[in-house]
GROMACS .gro file of C-alpha atoms in nm:
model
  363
    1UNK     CA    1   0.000   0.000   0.000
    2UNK     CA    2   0.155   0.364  -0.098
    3UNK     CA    3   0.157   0.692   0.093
    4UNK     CA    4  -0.061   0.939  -0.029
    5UNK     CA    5   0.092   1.194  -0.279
    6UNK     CA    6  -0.030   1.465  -0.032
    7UNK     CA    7   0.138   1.316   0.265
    8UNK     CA    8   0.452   1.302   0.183
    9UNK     CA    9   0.739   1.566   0.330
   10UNK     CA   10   0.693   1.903   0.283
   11UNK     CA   11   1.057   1.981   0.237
   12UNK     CA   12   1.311   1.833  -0.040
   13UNK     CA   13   1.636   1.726   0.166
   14UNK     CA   14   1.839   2.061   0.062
   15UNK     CA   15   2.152   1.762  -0.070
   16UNK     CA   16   1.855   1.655  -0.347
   17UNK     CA   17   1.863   1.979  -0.511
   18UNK     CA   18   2.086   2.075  -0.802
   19UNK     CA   19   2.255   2.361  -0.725
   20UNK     CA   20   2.400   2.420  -1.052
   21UNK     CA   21   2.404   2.255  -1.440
   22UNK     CA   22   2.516   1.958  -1.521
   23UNK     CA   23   2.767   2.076  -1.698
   24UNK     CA   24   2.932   2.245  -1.382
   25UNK     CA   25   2.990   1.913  -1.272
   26UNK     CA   26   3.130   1.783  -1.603
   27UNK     CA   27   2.863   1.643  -1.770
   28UNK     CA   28   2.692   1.691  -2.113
   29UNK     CA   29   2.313   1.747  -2.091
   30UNK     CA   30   2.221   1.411  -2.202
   31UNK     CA   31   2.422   1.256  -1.905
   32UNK     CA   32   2.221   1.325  -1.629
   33UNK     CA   33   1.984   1.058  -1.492
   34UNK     CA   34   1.715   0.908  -1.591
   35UNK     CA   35   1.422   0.693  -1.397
   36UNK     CA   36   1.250   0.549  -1.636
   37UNK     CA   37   0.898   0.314  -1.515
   38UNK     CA   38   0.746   0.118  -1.751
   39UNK     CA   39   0.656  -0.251  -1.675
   40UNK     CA   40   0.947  -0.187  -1.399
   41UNK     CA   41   1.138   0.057  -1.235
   42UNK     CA   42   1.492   0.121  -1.458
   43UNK     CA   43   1.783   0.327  -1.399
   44UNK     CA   44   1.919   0.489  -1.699
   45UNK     CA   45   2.132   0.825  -1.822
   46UNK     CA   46   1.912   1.044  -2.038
   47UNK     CA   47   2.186   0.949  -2.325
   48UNK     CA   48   1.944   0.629  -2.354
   49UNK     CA   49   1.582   0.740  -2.423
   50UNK     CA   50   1.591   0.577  -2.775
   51UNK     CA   51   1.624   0.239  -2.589
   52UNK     CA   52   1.251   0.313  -2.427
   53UNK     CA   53   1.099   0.488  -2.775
   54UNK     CA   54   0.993   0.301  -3.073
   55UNK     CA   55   0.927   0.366  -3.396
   56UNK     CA   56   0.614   0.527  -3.484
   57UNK     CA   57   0.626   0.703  -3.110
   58UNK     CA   58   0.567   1.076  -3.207
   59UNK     CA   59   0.769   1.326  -2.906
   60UNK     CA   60   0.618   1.639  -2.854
   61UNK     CA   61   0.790   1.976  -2.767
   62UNK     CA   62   0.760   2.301  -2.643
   63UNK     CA   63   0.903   2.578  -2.850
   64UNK     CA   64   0.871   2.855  -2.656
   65UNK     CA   65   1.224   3.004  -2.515
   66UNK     CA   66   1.334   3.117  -2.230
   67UNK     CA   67   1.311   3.491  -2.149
   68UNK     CA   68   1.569   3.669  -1.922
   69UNK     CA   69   1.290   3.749  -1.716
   70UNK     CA   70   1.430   3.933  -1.363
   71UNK     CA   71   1.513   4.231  -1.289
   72UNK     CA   72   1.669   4.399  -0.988
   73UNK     CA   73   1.481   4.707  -0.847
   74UNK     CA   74   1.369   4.823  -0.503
   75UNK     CA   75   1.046   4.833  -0.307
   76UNK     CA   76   0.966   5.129  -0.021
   77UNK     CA   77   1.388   5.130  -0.038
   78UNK     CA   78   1.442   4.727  -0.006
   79UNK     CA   79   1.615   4.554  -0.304
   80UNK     CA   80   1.426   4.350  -0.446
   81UNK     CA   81   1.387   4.103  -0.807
   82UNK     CA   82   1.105   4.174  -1.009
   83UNK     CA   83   1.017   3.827  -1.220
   84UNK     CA   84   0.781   3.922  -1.537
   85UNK     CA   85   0.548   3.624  -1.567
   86UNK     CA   86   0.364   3.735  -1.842
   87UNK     CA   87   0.222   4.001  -2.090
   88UNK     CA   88  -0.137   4.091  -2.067
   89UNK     CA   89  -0.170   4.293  -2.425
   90UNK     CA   90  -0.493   4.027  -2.487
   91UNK     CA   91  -0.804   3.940  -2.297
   92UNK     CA   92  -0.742   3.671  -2.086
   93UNK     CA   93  -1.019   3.434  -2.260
   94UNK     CA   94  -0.799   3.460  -2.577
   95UNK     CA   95  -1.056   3.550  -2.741
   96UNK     CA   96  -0.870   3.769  -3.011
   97UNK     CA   97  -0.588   3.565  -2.947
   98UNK     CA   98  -0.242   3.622  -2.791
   99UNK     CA   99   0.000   3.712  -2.940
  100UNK     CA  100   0.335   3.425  -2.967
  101UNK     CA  101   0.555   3.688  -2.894
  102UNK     CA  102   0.609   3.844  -2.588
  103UNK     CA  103   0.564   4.254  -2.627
  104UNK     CA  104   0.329   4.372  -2.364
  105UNK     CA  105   0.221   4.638  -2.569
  106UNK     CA  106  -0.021   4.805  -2.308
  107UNK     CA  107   0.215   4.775  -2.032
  108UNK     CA  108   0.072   4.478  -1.824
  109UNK     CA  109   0.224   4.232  -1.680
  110UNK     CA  110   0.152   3.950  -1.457
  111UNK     CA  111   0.474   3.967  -1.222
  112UNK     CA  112   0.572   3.798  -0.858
  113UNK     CA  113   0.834   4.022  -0.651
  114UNK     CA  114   1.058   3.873  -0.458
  115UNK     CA  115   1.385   3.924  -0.242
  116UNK     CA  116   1.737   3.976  -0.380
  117UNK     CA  117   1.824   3.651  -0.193
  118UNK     CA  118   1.556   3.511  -0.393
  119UNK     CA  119   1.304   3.390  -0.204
  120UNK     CA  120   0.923   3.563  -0.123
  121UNK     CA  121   0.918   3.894  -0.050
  122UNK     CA  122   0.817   3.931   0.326
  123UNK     CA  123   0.581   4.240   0.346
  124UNK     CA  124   0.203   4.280   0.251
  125UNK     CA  125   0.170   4.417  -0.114
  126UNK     CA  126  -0.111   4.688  -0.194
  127UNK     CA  127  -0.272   4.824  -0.513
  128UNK     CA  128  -0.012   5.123  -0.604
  129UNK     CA  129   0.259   5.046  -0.486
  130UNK     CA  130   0.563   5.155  -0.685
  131UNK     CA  131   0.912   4.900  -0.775
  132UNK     CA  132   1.162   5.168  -0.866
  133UNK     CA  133   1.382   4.958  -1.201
  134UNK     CA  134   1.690   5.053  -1.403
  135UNK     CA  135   1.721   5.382  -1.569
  136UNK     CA  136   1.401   5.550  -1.396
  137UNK     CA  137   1.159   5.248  -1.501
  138UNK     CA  138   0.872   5.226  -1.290
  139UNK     CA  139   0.643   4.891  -1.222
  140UNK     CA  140   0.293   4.988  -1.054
  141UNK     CA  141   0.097   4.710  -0.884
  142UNK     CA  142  -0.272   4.750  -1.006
  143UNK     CA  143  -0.467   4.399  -0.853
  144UNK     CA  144  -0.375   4.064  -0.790
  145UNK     CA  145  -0.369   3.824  -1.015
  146UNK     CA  146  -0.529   3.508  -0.935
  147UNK     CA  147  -0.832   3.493  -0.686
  148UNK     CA  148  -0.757   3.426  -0.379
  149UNK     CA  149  -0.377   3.504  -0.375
  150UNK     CA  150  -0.154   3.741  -0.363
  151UNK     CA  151   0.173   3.592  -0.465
  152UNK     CA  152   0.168   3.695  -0.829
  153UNK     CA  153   0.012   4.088  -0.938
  154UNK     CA  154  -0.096   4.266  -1.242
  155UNK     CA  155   0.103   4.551  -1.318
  156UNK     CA  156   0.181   4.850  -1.518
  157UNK     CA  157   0.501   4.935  -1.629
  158UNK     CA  158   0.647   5.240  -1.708
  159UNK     CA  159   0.905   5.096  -1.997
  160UNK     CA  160   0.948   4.876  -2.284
  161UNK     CA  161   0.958   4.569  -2.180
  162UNK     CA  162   1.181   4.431  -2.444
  163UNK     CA  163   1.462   4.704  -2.400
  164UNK     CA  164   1.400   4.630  -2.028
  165UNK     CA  165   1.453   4.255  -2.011
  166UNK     CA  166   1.711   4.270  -2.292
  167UNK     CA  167   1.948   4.559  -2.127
  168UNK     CA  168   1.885   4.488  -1.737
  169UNK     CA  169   1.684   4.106  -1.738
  170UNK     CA  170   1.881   3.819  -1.627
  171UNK     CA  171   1.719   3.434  -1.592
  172UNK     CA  172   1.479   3.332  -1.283
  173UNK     CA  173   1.654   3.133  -1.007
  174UNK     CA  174   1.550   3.060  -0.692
  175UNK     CA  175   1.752   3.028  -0.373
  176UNK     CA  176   1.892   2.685  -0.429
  177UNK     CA  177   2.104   2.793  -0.735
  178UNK     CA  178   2.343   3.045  -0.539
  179UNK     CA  179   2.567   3.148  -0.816
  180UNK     CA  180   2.404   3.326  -1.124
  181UNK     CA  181   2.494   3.154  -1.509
  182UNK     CA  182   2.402   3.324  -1.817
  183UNK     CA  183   2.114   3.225  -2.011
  184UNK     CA  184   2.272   3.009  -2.254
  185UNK     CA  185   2.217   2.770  -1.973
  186UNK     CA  186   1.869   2.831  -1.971
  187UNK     CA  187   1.783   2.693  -2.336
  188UNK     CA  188   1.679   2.428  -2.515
  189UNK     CA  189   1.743   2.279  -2.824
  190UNK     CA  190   1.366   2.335  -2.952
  191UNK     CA  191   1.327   2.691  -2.797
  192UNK     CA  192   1.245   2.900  -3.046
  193UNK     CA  193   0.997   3.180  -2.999
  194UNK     CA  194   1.033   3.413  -2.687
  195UNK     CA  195   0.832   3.395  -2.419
  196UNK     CA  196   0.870   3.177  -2.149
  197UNK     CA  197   0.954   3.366  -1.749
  198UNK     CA  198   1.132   2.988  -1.669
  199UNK     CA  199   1.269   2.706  -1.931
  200UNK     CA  200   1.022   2.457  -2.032
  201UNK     CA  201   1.354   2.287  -1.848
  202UNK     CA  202   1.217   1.918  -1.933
  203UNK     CA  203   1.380   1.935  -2.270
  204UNK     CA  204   1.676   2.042  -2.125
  205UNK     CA  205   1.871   1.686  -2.134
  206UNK     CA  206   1.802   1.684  -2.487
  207UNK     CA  207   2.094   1.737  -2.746
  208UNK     CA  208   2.117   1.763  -3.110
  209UNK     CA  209   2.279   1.463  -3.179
  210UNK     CA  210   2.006   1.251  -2.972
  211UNK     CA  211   1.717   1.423  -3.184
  212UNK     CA  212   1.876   1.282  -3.471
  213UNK     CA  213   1.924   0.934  -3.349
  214UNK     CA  214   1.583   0.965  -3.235
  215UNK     CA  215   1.491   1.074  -3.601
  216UNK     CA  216   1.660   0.789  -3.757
  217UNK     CA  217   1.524   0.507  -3.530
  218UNK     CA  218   1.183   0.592  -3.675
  219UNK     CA  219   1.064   0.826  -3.365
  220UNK     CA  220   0.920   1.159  -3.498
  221UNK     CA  221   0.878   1.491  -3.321
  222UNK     CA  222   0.585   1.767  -3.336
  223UNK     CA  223   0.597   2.128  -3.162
  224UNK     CA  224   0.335   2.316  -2.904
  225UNK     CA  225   0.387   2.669  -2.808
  226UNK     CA  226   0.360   2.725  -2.412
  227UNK     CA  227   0.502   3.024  -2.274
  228UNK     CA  228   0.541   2.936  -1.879
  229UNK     CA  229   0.458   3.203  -1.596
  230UNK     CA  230   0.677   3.160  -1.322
  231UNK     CA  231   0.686   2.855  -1.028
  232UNK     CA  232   0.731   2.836  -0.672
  233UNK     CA  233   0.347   2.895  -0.628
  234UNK     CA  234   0.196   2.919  -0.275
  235UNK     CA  235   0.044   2.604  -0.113
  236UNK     CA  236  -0.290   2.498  -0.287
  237UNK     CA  237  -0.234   2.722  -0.551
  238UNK     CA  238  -0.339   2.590  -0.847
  239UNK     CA  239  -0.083   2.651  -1.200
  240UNK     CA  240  -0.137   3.047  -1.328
  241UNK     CA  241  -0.328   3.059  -1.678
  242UNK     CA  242  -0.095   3.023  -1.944
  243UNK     CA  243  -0.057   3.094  -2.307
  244UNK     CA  244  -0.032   2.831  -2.549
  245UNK     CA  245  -0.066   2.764  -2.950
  246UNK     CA  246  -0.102   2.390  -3.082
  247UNK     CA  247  -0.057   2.406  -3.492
  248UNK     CA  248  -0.324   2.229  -3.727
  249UNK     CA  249   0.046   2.058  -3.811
  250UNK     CA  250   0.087   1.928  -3.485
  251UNK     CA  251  -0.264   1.835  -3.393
  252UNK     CA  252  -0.280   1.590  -3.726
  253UNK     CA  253   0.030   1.407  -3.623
  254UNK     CA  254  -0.086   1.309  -3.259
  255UNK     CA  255  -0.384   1.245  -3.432
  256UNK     CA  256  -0.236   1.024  -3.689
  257UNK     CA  257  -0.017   0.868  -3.445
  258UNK     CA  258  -0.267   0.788  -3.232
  259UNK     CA  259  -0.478   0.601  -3.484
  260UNK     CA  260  -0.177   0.398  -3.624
  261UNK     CA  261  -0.114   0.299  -3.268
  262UNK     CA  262   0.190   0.509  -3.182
  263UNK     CA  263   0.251   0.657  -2.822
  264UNK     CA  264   0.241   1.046  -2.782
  265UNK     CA  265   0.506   1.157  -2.561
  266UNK     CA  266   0.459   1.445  -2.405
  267UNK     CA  267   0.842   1.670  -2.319
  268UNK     CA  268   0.722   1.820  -1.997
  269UNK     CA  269   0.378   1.936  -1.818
  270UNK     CA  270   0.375   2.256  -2.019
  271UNK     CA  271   0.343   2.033  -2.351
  272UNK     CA  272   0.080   1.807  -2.145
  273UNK     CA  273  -0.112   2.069  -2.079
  274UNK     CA  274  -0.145   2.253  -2.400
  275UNK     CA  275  -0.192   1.931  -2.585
  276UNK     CA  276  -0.494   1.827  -2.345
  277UNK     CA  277  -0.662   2.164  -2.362
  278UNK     CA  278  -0.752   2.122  -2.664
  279UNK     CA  279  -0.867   1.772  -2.692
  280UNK     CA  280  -1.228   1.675  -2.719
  281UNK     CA  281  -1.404   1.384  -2.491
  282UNK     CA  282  -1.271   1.175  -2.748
  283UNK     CA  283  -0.928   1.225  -2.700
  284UNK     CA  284  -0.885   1.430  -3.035
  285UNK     CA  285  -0.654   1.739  -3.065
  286UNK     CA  286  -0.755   2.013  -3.245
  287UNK     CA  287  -0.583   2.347  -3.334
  288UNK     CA  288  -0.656   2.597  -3.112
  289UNK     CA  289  -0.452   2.912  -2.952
  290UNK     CA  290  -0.515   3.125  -2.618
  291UNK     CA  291  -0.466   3.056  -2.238
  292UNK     CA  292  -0.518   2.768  -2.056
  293UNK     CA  293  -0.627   2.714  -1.689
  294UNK     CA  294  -0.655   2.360  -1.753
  295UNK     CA  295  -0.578   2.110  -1.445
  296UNK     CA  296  -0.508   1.797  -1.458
  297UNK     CA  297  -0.540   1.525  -1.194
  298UNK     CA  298  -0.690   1.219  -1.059
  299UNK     CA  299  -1.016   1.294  -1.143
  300UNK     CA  300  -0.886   1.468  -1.464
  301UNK     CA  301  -0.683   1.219  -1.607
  302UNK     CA  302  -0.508   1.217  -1.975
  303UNK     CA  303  -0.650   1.175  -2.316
  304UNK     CA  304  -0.420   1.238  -2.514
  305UNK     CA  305  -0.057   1.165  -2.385
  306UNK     CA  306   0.019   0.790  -2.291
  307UNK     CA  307   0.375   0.892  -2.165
  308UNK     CA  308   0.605   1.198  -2.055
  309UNK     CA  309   0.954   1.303  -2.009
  310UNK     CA  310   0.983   1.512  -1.664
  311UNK     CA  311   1.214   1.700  -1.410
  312UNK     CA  312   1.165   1.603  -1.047
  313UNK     CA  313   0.921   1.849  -0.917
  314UNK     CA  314   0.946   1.944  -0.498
  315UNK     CA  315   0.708   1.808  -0.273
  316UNK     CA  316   0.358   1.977  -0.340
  317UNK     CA  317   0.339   2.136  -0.659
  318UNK     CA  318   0.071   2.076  -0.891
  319UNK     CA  319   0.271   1.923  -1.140
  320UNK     CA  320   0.294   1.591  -0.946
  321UNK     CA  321  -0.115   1.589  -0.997
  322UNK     CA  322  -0.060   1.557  -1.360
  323UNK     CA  323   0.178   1.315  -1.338
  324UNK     CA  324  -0.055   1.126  -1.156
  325UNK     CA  325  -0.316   1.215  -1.423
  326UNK     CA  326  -0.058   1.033  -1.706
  327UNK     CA  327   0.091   0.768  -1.486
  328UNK     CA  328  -0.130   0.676  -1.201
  329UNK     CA  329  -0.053   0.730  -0.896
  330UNK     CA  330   0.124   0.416  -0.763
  331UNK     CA  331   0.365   0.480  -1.015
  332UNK     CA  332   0.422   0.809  -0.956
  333UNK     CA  333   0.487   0.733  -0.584
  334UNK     CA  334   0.691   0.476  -0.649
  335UNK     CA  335   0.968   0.648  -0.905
  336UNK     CA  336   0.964   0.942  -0.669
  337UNK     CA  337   1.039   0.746  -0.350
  338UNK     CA  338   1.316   0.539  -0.556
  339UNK     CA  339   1.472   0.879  -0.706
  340UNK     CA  340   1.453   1.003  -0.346
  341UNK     CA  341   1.629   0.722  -0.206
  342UNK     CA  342   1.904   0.654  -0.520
  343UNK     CA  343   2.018   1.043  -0.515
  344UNK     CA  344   1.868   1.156  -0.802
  345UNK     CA  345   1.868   1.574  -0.839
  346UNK     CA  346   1.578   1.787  -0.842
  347UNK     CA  347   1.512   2.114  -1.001
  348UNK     CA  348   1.601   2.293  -1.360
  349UNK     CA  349   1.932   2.166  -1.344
  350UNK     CA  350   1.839   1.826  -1.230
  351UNK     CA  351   1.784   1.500  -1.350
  352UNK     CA  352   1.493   1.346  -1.573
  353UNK     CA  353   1.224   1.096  -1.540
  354UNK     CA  354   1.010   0.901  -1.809
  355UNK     CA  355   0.666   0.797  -1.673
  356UNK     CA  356   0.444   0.584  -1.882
  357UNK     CA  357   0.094   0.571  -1.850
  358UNK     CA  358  -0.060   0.204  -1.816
  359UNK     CA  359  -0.145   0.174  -2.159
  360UNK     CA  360   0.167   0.212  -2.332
  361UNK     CA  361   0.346   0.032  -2.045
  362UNK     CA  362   0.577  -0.281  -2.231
  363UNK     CA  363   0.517  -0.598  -2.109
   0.00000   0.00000   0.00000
């Protein structure tokens, strides 16, 4: 009988976390680890994720790219990091549709403030209050964002955002990455339209030269667009709405591949949850742009993707509900207890997983 998802420790051991990339410690990308459960539990480096694809498997990916999306400022004279989480230069139903670009035309933007030491900033925030940037640039809080919480805020700001991320904007960390690396380390090889506050960082063990020996063992690949906001939400709060674009292109391959009895892989929760937005009760994609609030869980499981390719996520995020909803959730208890217990490294910079849901399980 397994623990409860939910009951588990509220803290990651601070030795799980990686502290910095891979390659710090001398390692291409696709050496880091890999859990992968299928019909068992295997250990693996990411190096071998042809050996657990097959032909006719189709891999979906995000595109979106990582934005250098903090920047220093101060707060009624206390430095603090202003993360931009996203633009707000569309309705938030998408009805006209977002833009794929990040521009903030208007001004707004969805952004969390936090301390210089990176971690949540410890005083009440109110409507009007002022974060002093760069060069006389001004970011005024208007409301918060998401009911219920105050964590993340819409606000105006007083500059162009891209001349203010681009001249003064440096990549999100958090507190368990003390030394700051330049956002080369924050790509991927399939990033390629601006927009994301944090990198889709699933994709991150992937390197050229395994796409192509993916490509030639018969395994194809298929973009989504999914700009992320940014993590480290409060407890109980559910993921931010998110914009996301899945191409007529991409929607007929997982459609084809799901009819010639192929498995879709998803690369990460941001690819799981754009592709499951916009499938029907059937379990058929269709094209379709805007922002998501989908959720995904036990009583929300998968249609669409039989199988994806994941960081470790810290004890109560959301994203370990939609693992569950792909996976089950004896599974997902089970690789996370085993990666706990065999050393494997949390976080962007950590190490990978490959969960199968129990259809496309080998026997």
């Amino acid at each position: 009988m397994t623990t409860a998802l939910n009951e588990w420790p509220d803290v990651l051991p601070p030795e799980r976390n990686a502290a910095a990339p891979p390659e710090a410690r001398g390692l291409v990308r696709d050496q880091v680890r890999m859990l992968v459960a299928a019909d068992r539990l295997t250990h693996n480096t990411f190096r071998e994720l042809p050996r657990h694809l097959r032909s006719g498997d189709l891999v979906v990916v995000n595109n979106s790219a990582t934005l250098a999306a903090a920047v220093d400022g101060t707060l009624d004279d206390m430095p603090v990091t202003l993360h931009l989480s996203t633009w707000l230069n569309a309705p938030v139903d998408g009805a006209s549709g977002p833009s794929d670009t990040f521009g903030g035309c208007d001004g707004l933007w969805v952004v969390e403030v936090r301390t210089r030491e990176r971690t949540p900033y410890p005083r009440d925030l109110h409507p009007g209050n002022e974060i002093q940037l760069p060069e006389g640039a001004i970011a005024t809080l208007r409301e918060p964002w998401l009911p219920g919480a105050r964590r993340l805020w819409i606000a105006e700001l007083s500059a162009d955002p891209t001349w203010l991320l681009a001249t003064h904007g440096y990549p999100i960390t958090y507190s368990y990455v003390p030394q700051r690396w330049s956002p080369s380390y924050y790509t991927t090889v399939f990033g390629r339209i601006p927009g994301s506050a944090e990198m889709p960082s699933a994709a991150r063990p992937f390197t050229q030269s395994l796409v192509l020996d993916l490509v030639t063992s018969g395994v194809a690949f298929a973009p989504i667009t999914l700009h992320t906001g940014v993590s480290s939400p409060e407890a109980g709060e559910p993921p931010s709405p998110e914009r996301f674009a899945v191409s007529a292109t991409t929607a007929r391959l997982v459609n084809d591949t799901k009819a010639a009895g192929g498995r879709i892989i998803a690369v990460g929760t941001t690819v799981t949850r754009a592709l499951e937005t916009t499938a029907d009760h059937n379990g058929i994609v269709h094209p379709a742009r805007g922002w998501t609030d989908l959720v995904l869980g036990p009583r929300q499981p998968a249609r669409v993707v039989d199988g994806i390719i994941t960081g470790w996520h810290a004890p109560g995020a959301s994203h370990l509900e939609l693992l569950v909803a792909i996976a089950g959730e004896a599974t997902v208890h089970e690789a996370y207890a085993t990666a706990l217990d065999t050393g494997y490294l949390w976080h962007e910079f950590g190490d990978s997983a490959l969960l199968f849901g129990p259809d496309a399980r080998r026997g």
